[in-house]
Tab-separated table of C-alpha atoms and ligand atoms in Angstrom:
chain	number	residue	atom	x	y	z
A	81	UNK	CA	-2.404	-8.342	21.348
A	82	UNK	CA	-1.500	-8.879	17.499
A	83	UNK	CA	-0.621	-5.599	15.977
A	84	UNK	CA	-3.145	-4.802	13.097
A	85	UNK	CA	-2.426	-2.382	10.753
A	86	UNK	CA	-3.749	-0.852	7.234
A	87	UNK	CA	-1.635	1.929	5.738
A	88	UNK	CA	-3.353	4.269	3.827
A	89	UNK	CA	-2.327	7.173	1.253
A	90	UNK	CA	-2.242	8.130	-2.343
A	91	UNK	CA	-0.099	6.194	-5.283
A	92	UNK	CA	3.560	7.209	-4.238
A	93	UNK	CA	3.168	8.068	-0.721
A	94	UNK	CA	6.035	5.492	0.425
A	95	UNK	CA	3.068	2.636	1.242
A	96	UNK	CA	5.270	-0.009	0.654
A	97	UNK	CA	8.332	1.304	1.730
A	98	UNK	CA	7.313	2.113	4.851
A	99	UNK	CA	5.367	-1.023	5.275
A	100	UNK	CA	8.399	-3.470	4.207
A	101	UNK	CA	10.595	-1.385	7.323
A	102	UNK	CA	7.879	-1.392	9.877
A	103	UNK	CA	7.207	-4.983	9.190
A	104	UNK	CA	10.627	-6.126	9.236
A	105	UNK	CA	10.649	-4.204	12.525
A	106	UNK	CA	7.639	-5.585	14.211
A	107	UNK	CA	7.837	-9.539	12.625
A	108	UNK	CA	4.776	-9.778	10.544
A	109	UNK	CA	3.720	-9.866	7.041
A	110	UNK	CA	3.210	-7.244	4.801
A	111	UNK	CA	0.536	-7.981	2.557
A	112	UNK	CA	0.524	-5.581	-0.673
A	113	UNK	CA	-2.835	-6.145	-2.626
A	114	UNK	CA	-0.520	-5.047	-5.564
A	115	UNK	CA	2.206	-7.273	-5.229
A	116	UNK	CA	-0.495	-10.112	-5.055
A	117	UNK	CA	-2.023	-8.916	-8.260
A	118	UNK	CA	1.318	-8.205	-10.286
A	119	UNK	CA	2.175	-11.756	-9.094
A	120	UNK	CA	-1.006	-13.127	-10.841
A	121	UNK	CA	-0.052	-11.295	-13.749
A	122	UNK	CA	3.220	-12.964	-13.811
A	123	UNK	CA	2.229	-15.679	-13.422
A	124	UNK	CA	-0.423	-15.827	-16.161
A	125	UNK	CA	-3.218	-16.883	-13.851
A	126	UNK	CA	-6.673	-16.293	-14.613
A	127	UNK	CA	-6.793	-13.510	-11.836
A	128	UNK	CA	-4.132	-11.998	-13.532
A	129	UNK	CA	-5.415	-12.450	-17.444
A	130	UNK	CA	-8.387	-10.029	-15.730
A	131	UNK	CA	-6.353	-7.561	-13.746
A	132	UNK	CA	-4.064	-6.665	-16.355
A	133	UNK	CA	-5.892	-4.109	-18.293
A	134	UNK	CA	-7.750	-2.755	-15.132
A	135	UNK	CA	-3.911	-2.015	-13.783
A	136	UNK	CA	-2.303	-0.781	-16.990
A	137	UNK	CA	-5.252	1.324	-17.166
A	138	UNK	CA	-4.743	2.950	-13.788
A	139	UNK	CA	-8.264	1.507	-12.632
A	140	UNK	CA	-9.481	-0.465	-9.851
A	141	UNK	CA	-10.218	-4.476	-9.532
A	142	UNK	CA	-13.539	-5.091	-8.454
A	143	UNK	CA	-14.588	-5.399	-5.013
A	144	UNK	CA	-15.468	-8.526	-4.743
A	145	UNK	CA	-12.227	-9.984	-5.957
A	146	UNK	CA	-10.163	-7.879	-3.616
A	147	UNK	CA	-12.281	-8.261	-0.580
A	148	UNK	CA	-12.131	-12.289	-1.627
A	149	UNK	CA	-8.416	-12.523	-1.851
A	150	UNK	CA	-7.581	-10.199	1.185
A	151	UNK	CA	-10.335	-12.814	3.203
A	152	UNK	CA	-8.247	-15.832	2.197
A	153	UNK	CA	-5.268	-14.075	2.898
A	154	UNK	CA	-6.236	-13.021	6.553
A	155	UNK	CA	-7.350	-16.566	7.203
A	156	UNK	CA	-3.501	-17.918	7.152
A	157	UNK	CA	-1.796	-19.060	10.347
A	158	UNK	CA	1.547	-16.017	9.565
A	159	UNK	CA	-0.950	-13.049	10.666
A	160	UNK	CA	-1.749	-14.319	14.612
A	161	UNK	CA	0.932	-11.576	15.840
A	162	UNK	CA	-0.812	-9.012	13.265
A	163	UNK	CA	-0.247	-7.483	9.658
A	164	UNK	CA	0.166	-4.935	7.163
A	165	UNK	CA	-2.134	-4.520	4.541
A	166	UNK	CA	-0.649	-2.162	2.250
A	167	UNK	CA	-2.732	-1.410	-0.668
A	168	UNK	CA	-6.334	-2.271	0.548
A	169	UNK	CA	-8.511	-1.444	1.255
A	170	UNK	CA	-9.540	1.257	-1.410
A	171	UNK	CA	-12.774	2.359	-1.180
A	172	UNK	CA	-15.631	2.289	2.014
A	173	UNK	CA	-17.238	-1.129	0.420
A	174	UNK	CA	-13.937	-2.895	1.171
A	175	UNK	CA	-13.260	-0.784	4.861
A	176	UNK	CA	-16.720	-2.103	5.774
A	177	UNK	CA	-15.794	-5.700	4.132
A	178	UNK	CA	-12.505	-5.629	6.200
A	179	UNK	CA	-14.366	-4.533	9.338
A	180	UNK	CA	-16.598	-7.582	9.295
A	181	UNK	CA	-13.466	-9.570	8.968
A	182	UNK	CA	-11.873	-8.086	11.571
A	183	UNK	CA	-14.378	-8.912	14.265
A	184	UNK	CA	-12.959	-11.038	17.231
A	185	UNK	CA	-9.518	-9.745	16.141
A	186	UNK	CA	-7.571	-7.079	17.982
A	187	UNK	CA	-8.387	-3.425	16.629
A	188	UNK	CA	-6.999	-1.917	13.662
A	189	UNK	CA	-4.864	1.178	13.699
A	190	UNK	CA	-4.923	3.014	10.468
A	191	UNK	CA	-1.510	4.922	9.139
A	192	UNK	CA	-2.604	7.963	6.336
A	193	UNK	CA	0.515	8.723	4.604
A	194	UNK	CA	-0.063	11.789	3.127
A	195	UNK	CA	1.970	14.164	0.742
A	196	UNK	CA	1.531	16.818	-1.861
A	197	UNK	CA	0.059	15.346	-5.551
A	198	UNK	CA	3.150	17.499	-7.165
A	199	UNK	CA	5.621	15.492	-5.216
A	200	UNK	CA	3.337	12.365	-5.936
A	201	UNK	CA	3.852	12.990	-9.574
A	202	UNK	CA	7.890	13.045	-9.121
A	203	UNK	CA	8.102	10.569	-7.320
A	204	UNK	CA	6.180	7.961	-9.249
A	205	UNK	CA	7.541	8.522	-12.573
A	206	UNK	CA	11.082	8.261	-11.584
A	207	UNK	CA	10.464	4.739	-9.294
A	208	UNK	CA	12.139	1.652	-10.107
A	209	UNK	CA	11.344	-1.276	-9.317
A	210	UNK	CA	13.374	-5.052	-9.717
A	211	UNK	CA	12.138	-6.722	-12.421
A	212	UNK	CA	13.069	-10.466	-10.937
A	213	UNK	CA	11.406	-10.090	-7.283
A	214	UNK	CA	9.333	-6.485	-7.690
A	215	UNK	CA	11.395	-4.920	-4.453
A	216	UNK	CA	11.906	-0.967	-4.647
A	217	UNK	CA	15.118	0.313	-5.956
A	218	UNK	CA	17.653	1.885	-3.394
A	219	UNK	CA	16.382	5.384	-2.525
A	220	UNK	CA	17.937	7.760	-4.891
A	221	UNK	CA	18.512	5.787	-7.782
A	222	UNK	CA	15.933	7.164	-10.532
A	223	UNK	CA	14.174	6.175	-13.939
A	224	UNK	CA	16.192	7.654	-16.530
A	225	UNK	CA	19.387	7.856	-15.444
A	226	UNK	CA	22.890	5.975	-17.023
A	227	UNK	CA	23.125	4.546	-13.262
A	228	UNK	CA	19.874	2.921	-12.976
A	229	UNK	CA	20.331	1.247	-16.372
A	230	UNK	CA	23.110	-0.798	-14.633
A	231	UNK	CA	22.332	-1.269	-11.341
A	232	UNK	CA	21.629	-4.740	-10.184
A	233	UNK	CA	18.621	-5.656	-7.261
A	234	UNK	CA	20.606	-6.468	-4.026
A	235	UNK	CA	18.244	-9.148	-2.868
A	236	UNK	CA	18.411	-10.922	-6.638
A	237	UNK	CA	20.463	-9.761	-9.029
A	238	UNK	CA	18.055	-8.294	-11.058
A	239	UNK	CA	17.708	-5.334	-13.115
A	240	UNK	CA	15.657	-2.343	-12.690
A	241	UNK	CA	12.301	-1.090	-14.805
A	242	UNK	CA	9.720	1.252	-14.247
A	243	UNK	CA	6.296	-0.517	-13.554
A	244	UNK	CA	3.738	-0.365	-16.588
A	245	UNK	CA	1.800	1.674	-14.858
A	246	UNK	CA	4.276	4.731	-13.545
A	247	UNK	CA	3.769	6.819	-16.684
A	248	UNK	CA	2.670	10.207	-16.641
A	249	UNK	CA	-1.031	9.524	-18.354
A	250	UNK	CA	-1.959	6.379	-15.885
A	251	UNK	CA	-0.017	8.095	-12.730
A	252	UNK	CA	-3.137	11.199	-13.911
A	253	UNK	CA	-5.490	8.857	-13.899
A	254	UNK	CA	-4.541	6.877	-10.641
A	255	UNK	CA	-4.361	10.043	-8.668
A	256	UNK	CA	-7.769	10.798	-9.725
A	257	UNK	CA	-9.222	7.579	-9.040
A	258	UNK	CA	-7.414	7.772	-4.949
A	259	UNK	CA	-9.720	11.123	-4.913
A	260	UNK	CA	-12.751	9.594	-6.279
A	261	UNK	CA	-12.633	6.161	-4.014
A	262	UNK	CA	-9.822	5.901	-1.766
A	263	UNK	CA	-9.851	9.106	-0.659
A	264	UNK	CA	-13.680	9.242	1.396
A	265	UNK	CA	-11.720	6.556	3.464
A	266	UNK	CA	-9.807	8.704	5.469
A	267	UNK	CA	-13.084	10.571	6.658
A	268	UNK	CA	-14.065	6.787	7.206
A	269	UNK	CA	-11.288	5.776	9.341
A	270	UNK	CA	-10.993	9.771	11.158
A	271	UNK	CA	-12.933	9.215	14.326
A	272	UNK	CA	-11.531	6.380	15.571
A	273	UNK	CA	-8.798	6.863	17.832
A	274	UNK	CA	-6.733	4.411	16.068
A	275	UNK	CA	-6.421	6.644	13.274
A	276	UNK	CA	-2.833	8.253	12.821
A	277	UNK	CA	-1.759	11.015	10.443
A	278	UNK	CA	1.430	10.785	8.647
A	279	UNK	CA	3.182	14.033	6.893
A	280	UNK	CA	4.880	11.703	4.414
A	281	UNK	CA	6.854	14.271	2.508
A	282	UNK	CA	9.857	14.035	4.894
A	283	UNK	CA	12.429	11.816	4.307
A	284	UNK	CA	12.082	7.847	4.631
A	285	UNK	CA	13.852	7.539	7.890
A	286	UNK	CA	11.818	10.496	9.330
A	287	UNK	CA	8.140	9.040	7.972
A	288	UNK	CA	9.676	5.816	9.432
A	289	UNK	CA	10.294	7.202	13.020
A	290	UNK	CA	6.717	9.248	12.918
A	291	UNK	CA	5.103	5.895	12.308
A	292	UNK	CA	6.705	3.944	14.965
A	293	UNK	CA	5.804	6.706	17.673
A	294	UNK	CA	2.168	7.229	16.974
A	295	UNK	CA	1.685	3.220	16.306
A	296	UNK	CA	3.368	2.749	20.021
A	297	UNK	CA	1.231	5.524	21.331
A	298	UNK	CA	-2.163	4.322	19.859
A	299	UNK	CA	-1.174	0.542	20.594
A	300	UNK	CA	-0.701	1.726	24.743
A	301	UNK	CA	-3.744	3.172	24.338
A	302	UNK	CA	-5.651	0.485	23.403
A	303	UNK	CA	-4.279	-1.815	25.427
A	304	UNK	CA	-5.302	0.287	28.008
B	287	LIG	P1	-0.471	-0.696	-5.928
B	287	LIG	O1	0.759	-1.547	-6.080
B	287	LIG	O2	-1.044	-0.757	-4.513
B	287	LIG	O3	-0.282	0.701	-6.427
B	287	LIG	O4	-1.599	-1.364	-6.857
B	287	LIG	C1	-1.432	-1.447	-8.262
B	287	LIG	C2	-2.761	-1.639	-8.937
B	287	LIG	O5	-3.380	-2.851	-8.484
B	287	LIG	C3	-3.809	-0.560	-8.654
B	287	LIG	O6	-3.648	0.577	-9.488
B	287	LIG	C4	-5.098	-1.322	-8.929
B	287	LIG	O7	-5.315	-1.469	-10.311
B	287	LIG	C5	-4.787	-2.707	-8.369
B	287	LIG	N1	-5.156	-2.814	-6.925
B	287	LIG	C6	-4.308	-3.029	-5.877
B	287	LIG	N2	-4.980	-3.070	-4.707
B	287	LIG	C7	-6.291	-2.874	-5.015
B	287	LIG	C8	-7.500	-2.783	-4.247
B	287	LIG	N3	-7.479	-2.889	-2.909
B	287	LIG	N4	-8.664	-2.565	-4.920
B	287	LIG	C9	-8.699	-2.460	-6.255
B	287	LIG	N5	-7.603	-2.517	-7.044
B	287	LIG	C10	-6.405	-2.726	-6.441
């Protein structure tokens, strides 16, 4: 049975960092609907030439695109022993979207990362990211400080920056719109008993282990 997962949570939650260590874990491919988009941007595609603003704004893509490219994506051969989406969906028009691709595939089991917005806030403008390859920088090394303004990305050499939109104004104004659209999800996702709830304020290796226990136990489940 592949092993289907989305994570869910607000801007900050540790989404991708706990997706890159679970997937690692398990063998299949994380697929950030960020990273995709930032790519595009890089890249100077016509995707990204639209998604700029809508990301430097804080703002959402449009459905259609995201539902589009997350379609194409789950068509390719890498997912037949399951996937991550991190990222996506966002709001109940893509969850239904995603359901309708789902059928004839095994379940999905949703992770909610949740933590406090005040810790949200902390966290998001003090990230760094690699500006050659986008990874996260090692935990504790923080916007601002004479450290980070030397370190170097283990995986490419590169340096670290903040990402254009981890300022305080669009970090307001993408907390607001996970309330207005990505929160209703979670009451969308709730009943099923694939659904597992994640205190996310601990520290990464402790998120990491509550993850891997209620995935096993909702996985035994299903498989009955
Ligand atoms: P993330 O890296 O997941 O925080 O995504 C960065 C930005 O990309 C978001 O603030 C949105 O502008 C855009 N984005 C990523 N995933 C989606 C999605 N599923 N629906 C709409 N916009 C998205």
């Amino acid at each position: 049975m592949a092993l289907n997962l989305i994570f869910l949570g607000p801007p900050g939650a540790g989404k991708g960092t706990q997706a890159d260590r679970f997937a690692q874990a398990k063998g299949i491919p994380k697929i950030s609907t960020g990273d995709i988009l930032r790519g595009a941007v890089a890249a100077g595609t016509e995707l990204g030439l639209r998604a700029k603003a809508i990301m430097d704004a804080g703002n959402l893509v449009s459905d259609e695109i995201m539902i589009g490219i997350v379609r194409e994506r789950l068509d390719r051969a890498d997912v037949a022993s399951g996937f991550i989406l991190d990222g996506f969906p966002r709001t109940v028009a893509q969850a239904e979207a995603l359901d309708g691709i789902m059928t004839g595939r095994s379940p999905l089991i949703i992770v909610d990362i949740q933590v406090p917005d005040a810790e949200l806030v902390r966290r998001l403008t003090s990230r760094l990211i690699c500006k050659g390859c986008g990874s996260n920088a090692p935990e504790g090394l923080t916007a601002g400080t004479a450290e980070a303004a030397t370190a170097t990305c283990g995986k490419c050499g590169g340096s670290f920056v903040q990402r254009a939109d981890d300022n305080e104004t669009v970090v307001l104004e993408r907390l607001k719109v996970y309330e207005r659209n990505t929160r209703p999800l979670v009451e969308f996702y709730r009943p099923r008993p694939s659904f597992c709830a994640i205190d996310g304020a601990l520290v990464p290796g402790d998120v990491a282990r509550q993850i891997e226990s209620a995935v096993d136990a909702v996985a035994g489940a299903t498989r009955g």
